[in-house]
Tab-separated table of C-alpha atoms in Angstrom:
chain	number	residue	atom	x	y	z
A	1	MET	CA	-47.665	12.268	45.305
A	2	THR	CA	-45.876	9.299	44.019
A	3	GLU	CA	-42.661	9.630	42.130
A	4	VAL	CA	-42.537	8.074	38.699
A	5	THR	CA	-39.271	7.244	36.967
A	6	VAL	CA	-39.157	6.681	33.269
A	7	LYS	CA	-36.433	4.455	31.883
A	8	PRO	CA	-35.577	4.688	28.219
A	9	THR	CA	-36.404	1.561	26.353
A	10	LEU	CA	-33.813	-0.306	24.329
A	11	ALA	CA	-35.650	0.509	21.083
A	12	ALA	CA	-35.591	4.249	21.791
A	13	SER	CA	-31.885	4.306	22.532
A	14	ARG	CA	-31.120	2.195	19.456
A	15	ARG	CA	-33.180	4.588	17.309
A	16	SER	CA	-31.357	7.547	18.807
A	17	LEU	CA	-28.038	5.892	18.127
A	18	LEU	CA	-28.957	5.264	14.484
A	19	LYS	CA	-30.157	8.830	14.003
A	20	GLY	CA	-27.042	10.194	15.623
A	21	SER	CA	-24.707	8.098	13.503
A	22	ALA	CA	-26.579	9.074	10.331
A	23	LEU	CA	-26.222	12.758	11.196
A	24	ALA	CA	-22.572	12.339	12.077
A	25	GLY	CA	-21.930	10.574	8.773
A	26	ALA	CA	-23.657	13.310	6.816
A	27	ALA	CA	-21.743	16.004	8.686
A	28	ALA	CA	-18.447	14.268	8.024
A	29	ALA	CA	-19.188	14.036	4.294
A	30	LEU	CA	-19.927	17.747	3.890
A	31	PRO	CA	-16.378	19.051	4.340
A	32	LEU	CA	-15.063	16.386	1.955
A	33	ALA	CA	-17.565	17.289	-0.736
A	34	SER	CA	-16.912	20.972	-0.147
A	35	SER	CA	-13.129	20.598	-0.411
A	36	THR	CA	-13.460	18.500	-3.572
A	37	ALA	CA	-15.659	21.138	-5.171
A	38	HIS	CA	-13.217	23.806	-3.989
A	39	ALA	CA	-10.267	21.979	-5.594
A	40	ALA	CA	-12.123	21.586	-8.885
A	41	ALA	CA	-12.914	25.323	-8.937
A	42	ARG	CA	-9.222	26.305	-8.674
A	43	LEU	CA	-6.657	26.676	-11.443
A	44	VAL	CA	-2.959	26.710	-10.522
A	45	VAL	CA	-0.632	28.206	-13.124
A	46	TYR	CA	3.112	27.572	-13.067
A	47	ASP	CA	6.116	27.213	-15.364
A	48	SER	CA	8.005	23.927	-15.054
A	49	ARG	CA	11.087	25.566	-16.624
A	50	VAL	CA	11.506	27.775	-13.531
A	51	ALA	CA	12.554	26.117	-10.253
A	52	GLU	CA	10.639	28.523	-7.990
A	53	SER	CA	7.500	28.054	-10.045
A	54	ARG	CA	7.827	24.247	-9.903
A	55	ASP	CA	8.113	24.493	-6.101
A	56	PHE	CA	5.013	26.693	-6.029
A	57	ALA	CA	3.066	24.108	-8.046
A	58	ALA	CA	4.183	21.294	-5.736
A	59	GLN	CA	2.784	23.213	-2.756
A	60	HIS	CA	-0.543	23.921	-4.485
A	61	ARG	CA	-1.539	20.504	-5.816
A	62	GLY	CA	-5.203	19.796	-6.294
A	63	GLY	CA	-7.559	21.208	-8.809
A	64	LEU	CA	-6.622	22.007	-12.371
A	65	MET	CA	-2.937	22.615	-13.141
A	66	LEU	CA	-1.599	24.635	-16.087
A	67	ASP	CA	2.097	24.395	-16.952
A	68	MET	CA	3.034	27.405	-19.070
A	69	ALA	CA	5.862	25.429	-20.719
A	70	VAL	CA	3.231	23.086	-22.165
A	71	ALA	CA	0.769	25.922	-22.816
A	72	HIS	CA	3.262	27.663	-25.093
A	73	ASP	CA	3.712	24.456	-27.087
A	74	ASP	CA	-0.022	23.885	-27.609
A	75	ARG	CA	-0.784	27.590	-28.161
A	76	PHE	CA	-2.737	27.960	-24.919
A	77	ALA	CA	-5.362	25.356	-25.844
A	78	LEU	CA	-6.476	24.930	-22.220
A	79	LEU	CA	-7.147	28.654	-21.795
A	80	ARG	CA	-8.970	28.873	-25.124
A	81	GLY	CA	-10.932	25.642	-24.595
A	82	ASP	CA	-13.750	24.659	-22.319
A	83	LEU	CA	-12.647	25.062	-18.724
A	84	PRO	CA	-14.777	23.936	-15.797
A	85	ALA	CA	-16.298	26.682	-13.656
A	86	ILE	CA	-13.195	28.302	-12.165
A	87	THR	CA	-13.697	30.534	-9.116
A	88	HIS	CA	-10.070	31.397	-8.487
A	89	VAL	CA	-6.689	31.156	-10.171
A	90	GLU	CA	-3.290	31.288	-8.497
A	91	GLY	CA	0.062	31.410	-10.198
A	92	LEU	CA	3.793	32.043	-10.065
A	93	THR	CA	4.937	32.905	-13.565
A	94	ARG	CA	6.925	35.345	-15.648
A	95	TRP	CA	5.324	38.704	-16.351
A	96	SER	CA	4.428	37.876	-19.968
A	97	ASP	CA	2.710	34.619	-18.960
A	98	TRP	CA	0.882	36.413	-16.172
A	99	LEU	CA	-0.525	38.920	-18.670
A	100	MET	CA	-1.662	36.147	-21.028
A	101	VAL	CA	-3.490	34.233	-18.277
A	102	ARG	CA	-4.939	37.384	-16.751
A	103	GLY	CA	-6.481	38.467	-20.054
A	104	ALA	CA	-8.024	35.048	-20.668
A	105	MET	CA	-9.423	34.786	-17.140
A	106	GLU	CA	-10.809	38.328	-17.100
A	107	GLU	CA	-12.838	37.368	-20.172
A	108	ARG	CA	-14.342	34.608	-17.983
A	109	GLY	CA	-15.312	37.084	-15.251
A	110	LEU	CA	-12.388	36.738	-12.821
A	111	ARG	CA	-10.701	39.816	-11.383
A	112	LEU	CA	-7.317	40.619	-9.846
A	113	ALA	CA	-7.032	39.702	-6.164
A	114	SER	CA	-3.280	40.107	-5.647
A	115	GLU	CA	-0.031	40.601	-7.522
A	116	THR	CA	3.467	40.563	-6.015
A	117	ARG	CA	6.915	40.555	-7.581
A	118	ILE	CA	8.905	37.572	-6.276
A	119	ALA	CA	12.655	37.167	-5.945
A	120	ALA	CA	13.942	34.025	-7.628
A	121	PRO	CA	17.395	33.249	-6.231
A	122	LEU	CA	17.447	29.670	-7.576
A	123	THR	CA	17.125	30.717	-11.209
A	124	GLY	CA	18.469	34.254	-10.904
A	125	ARG	CA	15.322	35.735	-12.423
A	126	ASP	CA	13.878	38.973	-11.157
A	127	HIS	CA	10.689	39.071	-13.182
A	128	LEU	CA	8.569	36.389	-11.518
A	129	PHE	CA	5.173	37.309	-10.175
A	130	ARG	CA	2.958	35.621	-7.591
A	131	TRP	CA	-0.614	36.494	-8.410
A	132	ALA	CA	-4.211	35.513	-7.801
A	133	LEU	CA	-7.526	36.090	-9.547
A	134	ARG	CA	-10.964	35.581	-7.980
A	135	SER	CA	-14.499	35.516	-9.297
A	136	ARG	CA	-16.509	38.671	-8.701
């Protein structure tokens, strides 16, 4: 028997390279699109009048932001208006604001995921709550 060696042609390796780079480009775009959609599906609720809540908002940038100081002034127009499809809401607010947001979001199908009382040494408040709502 004679041994036959097959060498890849330049065209085949170029084609493979193009296919590989196209797949790599598509794979790299998926996490970006996914994270952008994830950010748009999130609502972060905070109160700019409370230092701890402002810090919370600064750490959770991205997506839709709701400042309760503004919401009180415009009579909660954002919560009553057309919101994009929200899949989860996170917040650090006073108890009364938490109840207002929770009621509005439960009407949209979101449910309680967590609720924790938070110490607020910067402002001296003891009635701040860190909470989260998720879609069913």
